[in-house]
Coordinates of C-alpha atoms in Angstrom, one line a residue:
M1 CA 46.8 -20.3 2.2
S2 CA 49.6 -19.2 -0.4
N3 CA 49.2 -16.1 -2.8
I4 CA 49.6 -18.4 -5.8
F5 CA 46.8 -20.4 -4.7
K6 CA 44.6 -17.4 -3.8
K7 CA 45.4 -16.0 -7.2
A8 CA 44.4 -19.0 -9.0
I9 CA 41.0 -18.7 -6.8
K10 CA 40.2 -15.4 -7.8
R11 CA 40.7 -16.0 -11.3
A12 CA 38.5 -18.6 -11.5
K13 CA 36.2 -16.8 -9.8
D14 CA 36.4 -14.4 -12.5
L15 CA 36.3 -16.7 -15.1
I16 CA 32.8 -17.8 -14.0
K17 CA 31.4 -14.5 -13.4
G18 CA 33.0 -13.1 -17.0
K19 CA 34.4 -10.0 -15.5
I20 CA 37.6 -8.6 -14.0
V21 CA 38.0 -5.4 -12.6
L22 CA 41.4 -3.1 -13.3
P23 CA 42.9 -1.4 -10.1
S24 CA 43.5 1.5 -12.6
F25 CA 43.1 1.7 -16.6
E26 CA 44.0 4.5 -18.8
A27 CA 42.7 4.5 -22.6
T28 CA 45.6 5.6 -25.3
V29 CA 46.2 5.3 -28.9
T30 CA 49.4 4.0 -30.3
C31 CA 51.3 6.5 -32.5
A32 CA 54.6 7.2 -34.3
G33 CA 58.0 7.6 -32.2
D34 CA 58.3 11.0 -33.3
T35 CA 54.6 11.9 -32.4
P36 CA 54.9 15.3 -29.6
G37 CA 54.1 13.5 -26.6
A38 CA 54.5 9.5 -27.7
T39 CA 55.1 7.3 -24.7
E40 CA 57.7 4.5 -25.3
R41 CA 56.6 0.8 -24.1
T42 CA 58.0 -2.5 -24.2
L43 CA 56.2 -5.2 -23.7
T44 CA 57.4 -9.0 -22.9
H45 CA 55.5 -11.9 -23.6
P46 CA 55.3 -14.0 -20.6
R47 CA 55.4 -17.3 -22.4
T48 CA 57.4 -16.9 -25.8
G49 CA 59.5 -14.1 -24.4
E50 CA 59.2 -11.9 -27.8
V51 CA 59.5 -8.2 -27.3
V52 CA 57.2 -5.5 -28.7
T53 CA 58.3 -1.9 -28.5
Y54 CA 55.4 0.8 -29.3
H55 CA 54.9 4.3 -29.3
F56 CA 51.1 5.9 -27.6
L57 CA 49.6 8.8 -26.6
K58 CA 46.7 8.8 -23.8
R59 CA 43.6 9.1 -25.0
E60 CA 41.2 12.5 -24.7
N61 CA 37.7 12.1 -23.9
S62 CA 35.9 13.1 -27.1
L63 CA 32.8 14.9 -25.0
R64 CA 35.2 16.6 -22.1
P65 CA 38.3 17.6 -24.2
K66 CA 41.8 17.5 -22.3
Q67 CA 40.4 14.9 -20.1
N68 CA 42.0 11.9 -20.6
L69 CA 39.9 8.6 -20.3
S70 CA 41.7 7.3 -17.3
F71 CA 39.6 5.4 -14.7
N72 CA 40.3 3.4 -11.3
R73 CA 38.3 -0.2 -11.1
Y74 CA 37.4 -0.3 -14.5
P75 CA 35.7 -3.1 -15.4
V76 CA 37.0 -5.5 -18.3
V77 CA 34.4 -8.2 -19.6
I78 CA 36.3 -11.3 -20.3
N79 CA 35.8 -14.3 -22.6
Q80 CA 35.5 -18.1 -21.6
D81 CA 39.3 -18.6 -21.7
G82 CA 40.2 -15.1 -20.2
S83 CA 40.6 -13.2 -23.3
Q84 CA 38.9 -9.6 -23.4
W85 CA 35.9 -9.9 -25.5
S86 CA 36.4 -6.6 -27.6
D87 CA 33.0 -5.5 -28.5
A88 CA 31.8 -5.4 -25.1
N89 CA 34.8 -3.4 -23.9
L90 CA 34.3 -1.3 -26.7
Y91 CA 30.7 -0.4 -25.7
L92 CA 31.8 0.2 -22.0
L93 CA 34.4 2.7 -22.8
W94 CA 31.6 4.2 -24.8
R95 CA 29.4 4.4 -22.3
V96 CA 31.7 6.0 -20.1
E97 CA 33.0 8.3 -22.2
K98 CA 29.4 9.4 -22.7
D99 CA 28.0 9.2 -19.5
D100 CA 29.3 10.4 -16.2
V101 CA 32.2 9.2 -15.0
H102 CA 31.4 8.7 -10.8
K103 CA 28.6 5.8 -12.1
M104 CA 31.3 3.6 -12.2
K105 CA 29.1 1.7 -10.5
T106 CA 26.8 1.3 -13.4
L107 CA 29.5 0.4 -15.6
W108 CA 29.6 -2.3 -13.1
S109 CA 26.5 -4.0 -13.3
A110 CA 26.5 -3.7 -17.3
A111 CA 30.1 -5.7 -17.6
S112 CA 28.6 -8.0 -14.9
D113 CA 25.2 -8.4 -17.0
L114 CA 27.6 -8.4 -20.3
G115 CA 30.0 -10.8 -18.8
A116 CA 26.7 -13.2 -17.7
Y117 CA 25.6 -13.2 -21.4
K118 CA 29.0 -14.3 -22.9
R119 CA 29.3 -16.9 -20.4
F120 CA 25.9 -18.2 -21.8
L121 CA 26.9 -17.7 -25.5
D122 CA 30.3 -20.2 -24.7
E123 CA 28.5 -22.6 -23.0
E124 CA 26.0 -22.9 -25.7
Q125 CA 28.8 -22.1 -28.2
I126 CA 26.8 -19.5 -29.7
D127 CA 28.4 -16.8 -32.2
Y128 CA 27.0 -13.7 -30.7
L129 CA 27.1 -11.6 -34.6
E130 CA 25.2 -14.8 -36.2
F131 CA 21.5 -13.7 -36.8
P132 CA 19.2 -15.8 -39.1
S133 CA 16.1 -15.0 -40.2
R134 CA 14.6 -17.5 -37.6
D135 CA 14.1 -15.6 -34.2
A136 CA 14.0 -18.6 -32.3
K137 CA 17.8 -19.1 -33.7
K138 CA 18.8 -15.7 -32.7
P139 CA 21.0 -15.2 -29.8
T140 CA 19.0 -12.2 -28.0
Y141 CA 16.1 -14.6 -28.5
R142 CA 17.9 -17.7 -27.1
Y143 CA 19.0 -15.6 -23.9
F144 CA 15.6 -14.6 -23.1
A145 CA 14.3 -17.8 -23.3
R146 CA 16.7 -19.2 -21.1
L147 CA 16.4 -16.3 -18.4
N148 CA 12.5 -16.8 -18.1
D149 CA 13.5 -20.2 -17.7
S150 CA 16.1 -19.6 -14.9
I151 CA 13.2 -17.0 -13.3
Q152 CA 11.0 -20.2 -13.5
A153 CA 13.6 -22.7 -11.9
G154 CA 14.0 -20.1 -8.9
D155 CA 17.6 -19.3 -10.2
I156 CA 17.5 -15.6 -10.5
A157 CA 15.0 -12.8 -9.3
I158 CA 13.0 -11.4 -12.1
S159 CA 14.8 -7.9 -11.5
T160 CA 18.1 -9.1 -12.0
A161 CA 17.1 -11.0 -15.1
K162 CA 15.0 -7.9 -16.4
R163 CA 18.2 -5.7 -16.0
R164 CA 20.5 -8.5 -17.6
M165 CA 18.3 -8.5 -20.8
N166 CA 17.9 -4.5 -20.9
S167 CA 21.8 -4.7 -20.6
V168 CA 21.9 -7.1 -23.6
V169 CA 19.5 -4.6 -25.9
R170 CA 21.6 -1.7 -24.5
F171 CA 24.5 -3.1 -26.0
Y172 CA 22.9 -4.7 -29.0
T173 CA 21.6 -1.1 -29.7
W174 CA 25.1 0.2 -29.9
L175 CA 26.4 -2.3 -31.8
M176 CA 23.9 -2.3 -34.5
K177 CA 25.3 1.2 -35.3
E178 CA 28.9 0.2 -35.0
K179 CA 28.8 -2.9 -37.4
P180 CA 25.5 -3.1 -39.1
E181 CA 26.8 -5.7 -41.6
H182 CA 26.2 -8.0 -39.4
F183 CA 22.5 -7.0 -38.6
L184 CA 20.5 -7.9 -41.4
N185 CA 18.2 -9.5 -39.6
A186 CA 17.2 -7.4 -36.5
P187 CA 18.6 -9.4 -32.7
F188 CA 14.8 -8.0 -31.4
K189 CA 11.7 -5.8 -32.5
V190 CA 11.8 -2.1 -31.1
K191 CA 8.0 -0.9 -30.2
E192 CA 6.7 2.6 -28.8
V193 CA 4.5 1.9 -25.7
R194 CA 2.7 5.4 -23.7
I195 CA 3.4 5.5 -19.8
R196 CA 1.7 7.5 -17.8
W197 CA 2.5 8.3 -14.0
T198 CA 1.3 11.0 -11.1
Y199 CA 3.4 13.1 -9.1
Q200 CA 2.9 13.7 -5.5
T201 CA 0.7 17.2 -6.5
G202 CA -1.5 15.1 -8.7
A203 CA -0.3 16.3 -11.8
A204 CA -0.7 13.8 -14.3
V205 CA 2.3 13.1 -17.5
T206 CA 2.2 11.0 -20.7
R207 CA 5.1 10.0 -22.2
T208 CA 6.1 7.9 -25.3
V209 CA 9.0 5.2 -24.6
Q210 CA 10.4 2.8 -26.7
T211 CA 11.1 -1.0 -25.9
T212 CA 11.1 -3.9 -27.1
N213 CA 9.3 -7.6 -27.8
L214 CA 12.3 -8.9 -25.2
S215 CA 11.2 -7.1 -22.9
I216 CA 11.2 -9.3 -19.3
K217 CA 7.9 -8.4 -17.5
S218 CA 7.6 -7.9 -13.9
A219 CA 3.9 -8.2 -11.9
K220 CA 4.2 -5.7 -8.7
A221 CA 4.0 -7.4 -6.0
E222 CA 0.8 -7.0 -3.5
P223 CA 1.9 -5.7 -0.2
D224 CA 1.5 -8.5 2.4
A225 CA -0.8 -7.3 5.4
H226 CA 1.1 -9.7 7.8
A227 CA 4.5 -9.0 6.7
E228 CA 6.9 -7.2 9.8
Y229 CA 8.8 -4.9 7.4
I230 CA 8.7 -1.4 5.9
E231 CA 9.4 -0.6 2.4
D232 CA 11.8 2.5 2.4
D233 CA 14.6 2.0 -0.1
G234 CA 14.2 -1.9 0.7
K235 CA 12.4 -4.2 3.0
L236 CA 14.0 -3.0 6.6
Y237 CA 13.1 -4.7 10.1
P238 CA 12.6 -2.3 12.9
L239 CA 14.2 -3.6 16.0
S240 CA 11.8 -3.6 19.3
M241 CA 12.7 -1.3 21.7
E242 CA 13.6 -4.4 23.8
H243 CA 16.4 -5.4 21.1
Q244 CA 17.7 -2.0 20.6
T245 CA 18.1 -1.7 24.3
L246 CA 20.2 -4.8 24.1
L247 CA 22.2 -3.9 20.8
V248 CA 23.6 -1.2 22.9
E249 CA 24.6 -2.8 25.6
T250 CA 26.3 -5.6 23.3
L251 CA 27.9 -2.7 21.5
V252 CA 29.2 -0.9 24.8
E253 CA 30.6 -4.7 26.5
L254 CA 32.1 -5.0 23.1
G255 CA 34.0 -1.8 23.3
H256 CA 34.8 -0.8 20.1
T257 CA 34.4 2.9 20.0
E258 CA 34.2 3.8 16.3
M259 CA 31.3 1.1 15.7
T260 CA 29.3 1.8 18.7
L261 CA 29.4 5.5 17.4
I262 CA 28.4 4.7 14.3
H263 CA 25.7 2.3 15.2
L264 CA 24.4 5.1 17.2
L265 CA 24.6 7.8 14.8
A266 CA 22.6 5.6 12.9
L267 CA 20.2 4.9 15.8
Y268 CA 19.4 8.2 16.8
T269 CA 19.9 10.1 13.5
G270 CA 18.4 7.7 10.7
G271 CA 21.2 8.5 8.9
R272 CA 22.2 5.7 6.2
I273 CA 25.6 4.1 6.2
Q274 CA 27.3 6.3 3.2
T275 CA 26.4 9.5 5.8
I276 CA 27.1 8.4 9.2
L277 CA 31.0 7.6 7.3
T278 CA 31.4 10.1 5.4
L279 CA 30.5 12.4 8.0
R280 CA 33.3 15.4 8.7
A281 CA 35.3 16.4 11.9
R282 CA 34.7 20.0 11.0
D283 CA 30.9 19.6 11.5
F284 CA 31.7 18.4 15.1
S285 CA 34.0 21.9 16.2
A286 CA 31.1 23.8 17.2
A287 CA 30.4 25.2 20.1
I288 CA 27.0 23.9 22.0
P289 CA 24.3 26.5 21.9
E290 CA 22.8 27.0 25.5
L291 CA 20.0 25.0 26.0
A292 CA 19.8 23.2 22.8
S293 CA 18.5 19.2 22.9
E294 CA 20.2 18.2 19.4
I295 CA 22.3 20.0 16.5
R296 CA 21.4 20.3 13.0
L297 CA 23.8 19.5 10.4
P298 CA 22.9 19.7 6.8
I299 CA 24.0 17.0 4.4
G300 CA 24.5 16.6 1.0
P301 CA 25.9 17.9 -1.8
G302 CA 28.7 20.9 -1.2
R303 CA 28.6 19.4 2.4
Q304 CA 30.9 16.2 1.4
I305 CA 28.6 14.1 3.3
D306 CA 27.1 11.4 0.6
T307 CA 23.6 11.1 0.7
K308 CA 21.2 8.8 -1.3
N309 CA 20.8 9.9 -4.8
S310 CA 23.1 12.8 -3.7
K311 CA 20.1 15.1 -2.3
L312 CA 19.9 17.3 0.4
G313 CA 19.1 16.8 3.7
V314 CA 19.7 17.4 7.3
L315 CA 20.4 15.3 10.4
Y316 CA 19.2 15.9 13.4
I317 CA 22.1 14.9 16.5
P318 CA 21.0 14.8 20.2
I319 CA 23.4 16.6 21.9
W320 CA 24.6 14.0 24.5
L321 CA 25.7 12.1 21.3
Y322 CA 27.1 15.3 19.4
E323 CA 29.5 15.2 22.4
K324 CA 30.3 12.0 22.3
V325 CA 31.8 12.1 18.8
Q326 CA 33.2 15.6 20.1
T327 CA 35.4 13.6 22.9
Y328 CA 36.1 10.9 20.2
L329 CA 37.9 13.4 17.9
S330 CA 40.2 14.8 20.8
S331 CA 41.2 11.2 22.0
D332 CA 44.4 9.5 21.1
R333 CA 42.8 6.7 19.4
Y334 CA 41.4 8.8 16.7
K335 CA 44.5 10.7 16.4
R336 CA 46.5 7.7 16.1
R337 CA 44.3 6.8 13.2
L338 CA 44.7 10.3 11.7
K339 CA 48.2 9.9 11.6
K340 CA 48.1 7.0 9.3
V341 CA 46.0 9.0 6.3
T342 CA 47.7 9.2 3.3
V343 CA 44.8 10.6 1.0
E344 CA 44.6 14.3 1.6
S345 CA 40.4 14.3 1.4
D346 CA 40.5 11.5 3.7
R347 CA 41.9 13.5 6.5
S348 CA 38.8 15.1 7.7
L349 CA 36.7 12.1 8.1
I350 CA 35.6 10.7 11.4
F351 CA 35.5 7.3 11.1
L352 CA 39.1 5.9 9.7
S353 CA 40.0 2.3 9.7
R354 CA 43.0 1.5 12.2
N355 CA 45.3 1.8 8.7
G356 CA 44.0 5.2 8.3
N357 CA 41.7 4.5 5.4
P358 CA 38.2 5.6 5.0
L359 CA 35.5 3.5 5.5
Y360 CA 33.2 4.5 2.9
D361 CA 34.7 6.3 -0.5
F362 CA 33.0 9.2 -0.6
S363 CA 31.6 9.8 -4.1
G364 CA 33.6 13.3 -5.0
N365 CA 36.3 11.1 -4.7
R366 CA 35.6 8.2 -6.7
A367 CA 36.3 10.1 -10.3
Q368 CA 39.5 11.2 -9.5
F369 CA 41.9 8.8 -11.2
N370 CA 45.1 7.7 -9.2
A371 CA 47.6 5.7 -11.3
H372 CA 49.1 3.8 -8.3
N373 CA 45.7 2.7 -6.8
E374 CA 45.3 -1.2 -6.2
L375 CA 42.0 -1.6 -4.5
R376 CA 39.3 -3.5 -7.4
Y377 CA 36.7 -2.7 -5.2
F378 CA 35.1 0.8 -3.4
R379 CA 35.3 0.9 0.1
E380 CA 31.7 0.9 1.2
G381 CA 30.9 0.2 4.6
G382 CA 32.3 -3.7 4.6
L383 CA 34.2 -3.6 7.7
V384 CA 30.8 -2.4 9.2
R385 CA 29.2 -5.3 7.9
V386 CA 31.5 -7.7 8.9
F387 CA 32.1 -6.5 12.7
I388 CA 28.3 -7.1 12.5
A389 CA 28.4 -10.8 11.5
E390 CA 31.7 -11.7 13.4
Y391 CA 30.8 -9.6 16.9
V392 CA 27.8 -8.6 17.0
L393 CA 25.3 -11.0 15.9
P394 CA 27.5 -14.1 17.7
K395 CA 27.3 -12.2 20.8
M396 CA 23.8 -11.4 20.8
R397 CA 22.3 -14.7 19.9
E398 CA 24.2 -15.8 23.2
R399 CA 20.8 -14.1 24.7
I400 CA 18.2 -14.3 21.4
P401 CA 19.0 -17.0 19.7
D402 CA 17.1 -16.4 16.4
F403 CA 18.1 -12.7 16.2
N404 CA 19.1 -11.0 13.1
Y405 CA 19.4 -7.5 11.5
R406 CA 21.1 -5.4 9.2
F407 CA 23.0 -1.9 9.4
H408 CA 19.9 -0.3 7.3
D409 CA 17.4 -1.5 9.5
L410 CA 18.8 0.7 12.3
R411 CA 17.0 3.6 10.5
A412 CA 14.2 1.7 10.4
S413 CA 14.0 1.7 13.9
F414 CA 14.8 5.1 14.1
G415 CA 11.6 5.7 12.1
M416 CA 9.7 3.4 14.0
N417 CA 10.3 5.5 16.9
L418 CA 9.8 9.1 15.8
A419 CA 6.3 7.2 14.5
D420 CA 5.3 5.9 18.2
A421 CA 6.5 9.1 19.7
Q422 CA 4.0 11.2 16.9
N423 CA 1.2 8.5 17.9
E424 CA 1.0 8.6 21.3
R425 CA 1.1 12.9 20.8
I426 CA -2.1 12.3 18.0
E427 CA -3.6 9.9 20.7
R428 CA -3.5 12.4 23.5
K429 CA -4.5 15.3 20.9
E430 CA -1.3 17.5 21.3
I431 CA -1.3 16.9 17.6
T432 CA -2.8 16.3 14.4
Y433 CA -2.1 13.3 11.9
S434 CA -0.8 15.6 9.4
A435 CA 1.6 17.3 11.6
A436 CA 2.6 14.2 13.0
M437 CA 3.5 12.9 9.1
S438 CA 5.2 16.0 8.2
Y439 CA 7.1 15.9 11.3
V440 CA 8.5 12.2 10.7
Q441 CA 8.7 12.9 7.2
A442 CA 10.9 15.9 7.9
R443 CA 13.1 14.1 9.9
M444 CA 13.6 10.7 7.8
G445 CA 14.2 12.8 4.7
H446 CA 11.0 10.8 2.7
E447 CA 10.1 12.3 -0.9
S448 CA 7.0 10.5 -0.9
F449 CA 4.4 10.7 2.4
K450 CA 3.3 7.2 1.1
T451 CA 6.6 6.2 2.8
T452 CA 6.6 7.6 5.7
E453 CA 2.7 6.5 6.0
R454 CA 4.4 3.5 6.3
Y455 CA 5.9 4.1 9.7
I456 CA 3.2 6.1 11.1
G457 CA 0.6 3.0 10.2
Y458 CA 3.0 0.0 10.8
R459 CA 1.6 -0.8 14.4
E460 CA -2.0 -0.7 13.8
R461 CA -1.3 -2.5 10.1
L462 CA 0.2 -5.4 12.2
K463 CA -2.6 -5.3 14.9
S464 CA -5.3 -5.4 12.6
A465 CA -3.5 -8.2 10.5
H466 CA -2.9 -10.3 13.6
D467 CA -6.9 -9.7 14.8
A468 CA -7.8 -10.9 10.9
Q469 CA -5.7 -13.9 11.3
T470 CA -7.3 -14.7 15.2
N471 CA -10.7 -14.3 14.0
F472 CA -10.0 -16.5 10.8
E473 CA -8.4 -19.2 12.9
K474 CA -10.8 -19.2 15.5
R475 CA -14.0 -19.2 12.7
L476 CA -12.1 -22.4 11.2
K477 CA -11.6 -24.3 14.2
E478 CA -15.8 -24.0 14.8
L479 CA -16.2 -25.0 11.6
T480 CA -14.0 -28.0 12.3
E481 CA -15.7 -29.2 15.1
I482 CA -18.7 -28.8 13.4
A483 CA -17.5 -31.3 10.6
K484 CA -15.9 -33.5 13.3
N485 CA -19.5 -33.8 14.8
S486 CA -21.7 -34.3 12.2
R487 CA -23.1 -37.8 11.3
P488 CA -23.9 -37.7 7.7
E489 CA -26.1 -40.3 6.7
M490 CA -25.2 -43.1 4.1
A491 CA -26.5 -43.0 0.9
Q492 CA -28.9 -45.7 0.4

């Protein structure tokens, strides 16, 4: 496939999404040529050949003086014809200036949502600034109706629709302050509601928050007693011990050193993908204490190892696995990859691609501006997922045709291995239920006991659900037999 054709396909996809991502973006303001620090720039129109010369200064962040508004992988909302939607992009710039620049993916989400809204406006030929007195004619109300129709048709998840509508509301909340002359009629109605929640300690808090009449309601799903997943940062499906064994055998057979170590670390520590892929070589340089069975490795802020929500935590690494990583770090294979590293901060990473690139972009590096950046995305373990899809799953399905797993399921498998071991100790009266819960919670890094309980009670819940279903089917069969053998008398 030619590069021209690839670019054409990408442009078509961008137009459909209503968003593009710039590898690098620097906000500037035009100025006179004799302004101190001014830079001259000459642009040539690609079709007419017209040449325009102007001068500019890099724009400073108004909230952080002496810090320029310069970002990598910056999202831009575009119209159906490929031009930029000015108001939406000014809003994004306001948000990134106001918010923490580490949250670029949050800005991506807002840009995608506004891109979807603009696509709707363009398709329906609606002016986003035209708000008549009748609610049903307002663009916000019409989009609200479209999202609800899409939910009913099964075209969009409730959570996605809810997020998109909230993004549109936030955009207009900002726009009403910037262009009040366009909003003689409000785009939505604002109301205050009181919400109440209870902390794990039992303390209750009530707070008043603002919402709108365009808020998409989502009913809380009832837990499925028959479900084979565990709710823990999503629906996780723990692998059986048989499948775990087969997975490890498959990885060894495939012979990819890095992918095998990454899987083993997840399966034996419960670490999430961002944690495993940002582990540092220095953390595996210490001598192993005598008689130790595992190494305690602190993770999170201050350690340059990513965690969910930047929480402090600990990984407990079995000695045999710690030694395997040490062996890998002294191997020629690792040293060849290390020689190809071009970014100094990536040099301490354990897991690198063949080209010396990180498999996961460390969160602390994402805010550092690189004017020469060419990537339009963040590396977040995509190579691991590709390896699973293209190599591991096909090999596993030779023996188990319907086998499937995601990397995050390895965390659930680790949790279930812990829970099974602790449940056996409870049965032998070697440990109390409370102590078992505390142990699993600490190893998994759960904030809530409720999440840990889902692991401890997983086997019993499935057994109870299975027994109930078996009894129901047995009773239903008995009733069916009675109905079949009955001879109702004919009415006279």
